[in-house]
Amino acid sequence: MLPPLEQVKSDLSLTTETLADELARAGQGTDVPAWNDTAWRVAAAAAVAHGVAPLLAGCSVWPAREWQDFLATQREHVELRQRRIADLLTRIDTRARDLGVPMMALKGSALHGLGIYVAGERPMADIDLLVRPEHADAAAAVLAGFGYEETYRQWKHVVFKPAGVRPATAFGEHRDTPINIELHTRIHERLPIRVVDVTSIVWAPDAVPGINPYPSSGALMTHLLLHAAGSICGRSLRLLHLHDMAQLSRRMRRAAWEPLWQGDEAPWWAYPPLRLVDRYFPGTVPRAVLQRLRRDTTPLLRTLSSRQTLTSTSCSHLWLHLLPGVEWVRTPGDLATLLLRRVRPSRESREERVDMLRTQAWLQGQEWVRQGHLRRVVTALTRPVPRMDTLYVVRGALAQGSQAFAP
């Protein structure tokens, strides 16, 4: 049975911030939280939602047997699944070479390739691949050769899933979860109206057929920061995102950050995510870089960023936000467009919503998400509405057996 939503909200905030501190201390802390069993289960939900359960398995020293068993099991599943991902990437690389298709493996795949993570530490929801627009059809043919079919399109990418494979229904990471592939032809984010495109920075200019690395650590950091900015804008940041950037930053010299400023405009969007990295993983971001990015950002965003937390920018904040990303708008015209799209969604948004309802497990059987748009808006104006994705993972954690997580 789900506890009162106010309790869930409080437990999510408490456990999320505590897990972030535990990960940053990397095993140096010894204080065991005085949580009840419900809070421990919500902590498990937060660890899964933020993608850090396997990382915590390597550093959390809390002597709660069921908690440690949960973390160790999550790490085992991630390791087994990562082996499948690595094998698939090797086969895609070989086939892309044969067909003369240059590709780039993005984000998690690249971080693993650099040795920042070893198998079992970092979960990957899917494989992200970048190709030139003129190679998109050839890349789709490569994936089709491995039994993949296009499932749906979003404005950012095309999603391919293995044909005829049903998703695993287990709580958290599972070795048998199908490996989906997102095919990109651009690296861009809406923040929340204006599109920021960093493809020219990210794409390897000397790319050859097969899977290529990022041209530099600065190009990879640029992509991670933009992705995190889009996640903050949509209240979907993960602790894993911050950990990725902290780990990469530790390896970068001051000059390696320069690709951030090689775009058509100053990276006004990079300060909020990097400030959160500095807040939760102090000492990992060069002071000069943070100060330079602070000058580049807008005054409103600079001010509001100083108040942001992991909870407030992620699914750990339980209530839906009617205007997510409103603090990122840069002109009155952008604000008017955002308001209009909230009242009257575009055709593209409506089509994406239909695809989400069809393909996302956490939306199945939820009456709220199938109501009309105006009704949902009016409801959210009159009472707090919980996020369906958050409740899905919380319910999954609460349903895990009868043994308590608490010591």
PDB file of N, CA, C and O in Angstrom, residues 102 130-139 183-186 199 203:
ATOM      1  N   PRO A 102      29.999   5.942 -40.795  1.00  0.00           N
ATOM      2  CA  PRO A 102      30.625   6.496 -39.581  1.00  0.00           C
ATOM      3  C   PRO A 102      29.578   6.724 -38.494  1.00  0.00           C
ATOM      4  O   PRO A 102      28.487   7.229 -38.762  1.00  0.00           O
ATOM      5  N   LEU A 130      25.276   8.479 -32.756  1.00  0.00           N
ATOM      6  CA  LEU A 130      25.169   9.683 -33.581  1.00  0.00           C
ATOM      7  C   LEU A 130      25.688   9.379 -34.971  1.00  0.00           C
ATOM      8  O   LEU A 130      26.768   8.798 -35.130  1.00  0.00           O
ATOM      9  N   VAL A 131      24.910   9.774 -35.996  1.00  0.00           N
ATOM     10  CA  VAL A 131      25.334   9.641 -37.388  1.00  0.00           C
ATOM     11  C   VAL A 131      25.017  10.939 -38.113  1.00  0.00           C
ATOM     12  O   VAL A 131      24.198  11.744 -37.665  1.00  0.00           O
ATOM     13  N   ARG A 132      25.662  11.136 -39.240  1.00  0.00           N
ATOM     14  CA  ARG A 132      25.313  12.252 -40.103  1.00  0.00           C
ATOM     15  C   ARG A 132      23.924  12.014 -40.697  1.00  0.00           C
ATOM     16  O   ARG A 132      23.538  10.861 -40.943  1.00  0.00           O
ATOM     17  N   PRO A 133      23.143  13.083 -40.949  1.00  0.00           N
ATOM     18  CA  PRO A 133      21.809  12.890 -41.535  1.00  0.00           C
ATOM     19  C   PRO A 133      21.822  12.050 -42.804  1.00  0.00           C
ATOM     20  O   PRO A 133      20.929  11.230 -43.024  1.00  0.00           O
ATOM     21  N   GLU A 134      22.851  12.239 -43.635  1.00  0.00           N
ATOM     22  CA  GLU A 134      22.900  11.487 -44.894  1.00  0.00           C
ATOM     23  C   GLU A 134      23.183   9.997 -44.684  1.00  0.00           C
ATOM     24  O   GLU A 134      23.037   9.192 -45.623  1.00  0.00           O
ATOM     25  N   HIS A 135      23.568   9.617 -43.457  1.00  0.00           N
ATOM     26  CA  HIS A 135      23.842   8.210 -43.170  1.00  0.00           C
ATOM     27  C   HIS A 135      22.745   7.579 -42.303  1.00  0.00           C
ATOM     28  O   HIS A 135      22.893   6.419 -41.888  1.00  0.00           O
ATOM     29  N   ALA A 136      21.671   8.298 -42.048  1.00  0.00           N
ATOM     30  CA  ALA A 136      20.636   7.803 -41.144  1.00  0.00           C
ATOM     31  C   ALA A 136      19.996   6.520 -41.662  1.00  0.00           C
ATOM     32  O   ALA A 136      19.790   5.556 -40.913  1.00  0.00           O
ATOM     33  N   ASP A 137      19.681   6.469 -42.958  1.00  0.00           N
ATOM     34  CA  ASP A 137      19.041   5.266 -43.513  1.00  0.00           C
ATOM     35  C   ASP A 137      19.999   4.080 -43.479  1.00  0.00           C
ATOM     36  O   ASP A 137      19.601   2.947 -43.168  1.00  0.00           O
ATOM     37  N   ALA A 138      21.256   4.329 -43.786  1.00  0.00           N
ATOM     38  CA  ALA A 138      22.244   3.246 -43.754  1.00  0.00           C
ATOM     39  C   ALA A 138      22.438   2.746 -42.325  1.00  0.00           C
ATOM     40  O   ALA A 138      22.593   1.536 -42.090  1.00  0.00           O
ATOM     41  N   ALA A 139      22.423   3.672 -41.352  1.00  0.00           N
ATOM     42  CA  ALA A 139      22.560   3.270 -39.949  1.00  0.00           C
ATOM     43  C   ALA A 139      21.358   2.430 -39.515  1.00  0.00           C
ATOM     44  O   ALA A 139      21.510   1.440 -38.784  1.00  0.00           O
ATOM     45  N   LEU A 183      18.947   6.576 -32.080  1.00  0.00           N
ATOM     46  CA  LEU A 183      19.759   7.049 -33.196  1.00  0.00           C
ATOM     47  C   LEU A 183      19.564   8.553 -33.362  1.00  0.00           C
ATOM     48  O   LEU A 183      18.450   9.021 -33.582  1.00  0.00           O
ATOM     49  N   HIS A 184      20.656   9.288 -33.238  1.00  0.00           N
ATOM     50  CA  HIS A 184      20.636  10.745 -33.334  1.00  0.00           C
ATOM     51  C   HIS A 184      21.312  11.192 -34.626  1.00  0.00           C
ATOM     52  O   HIS A 184      22.296  10.587 -35.058  1.00  0.00           O
ATOM     53  N   THR A 185      20.807  12.278 -35.189  1.00  0.00           N
ATOM     54  CA  THR A 185      21.518  12.943 -36.285  1.00  0.00           C
ATOM     55  C   THR A 185      21.984  14.332 -35.866  1.00  0.00           C
ATOM     56  O   THR A 185      22.720  14.981 -36.609  1.00  0.00           O
ATOM     57  N   ARG A 186      21.555  14.775 -34.699  1.00  0.00           N
ATOM     58  CA  ARG A 186      21.998  16.043 -34.129  1.00  0.00           C
ATOM     59  C   ARG A 186      22.082  15.884 -32.619  1.00  0.00           C
ATOM     60  O   ARG A 186      21.396  15.044 -32.033  1.00  0.00           O
ATOM     61  N   THR A 199      26.141  19.938 -32.192  1.00  0.00           N
ATOM     62  CA  THR A 199      26.595  18.851 -33.066  1.00  0.00           C
ATOM     63  C   THR A 199      27.976  19.141 -33.641  1.00  0.00           C
ATOM     64  O   THR A 199      28.819  18.243 -33.741  1.00  0.00           O
ATOM     65  N   TRP A 203      30.635  16.177 -33.014  1.00  0.00           N
ATOM     66  CA  TRP A 203      30.963  15.256 -34.100  1.00  0.00           C
ATOM     67  C   TRP A 203      32.460  15.231 -34.371  1.00  0.00           C
ATOM     68  O   TRP A 203      33.101  16.278 -34.463  1.00  0.00           O
TER      69      TRP A 203
END
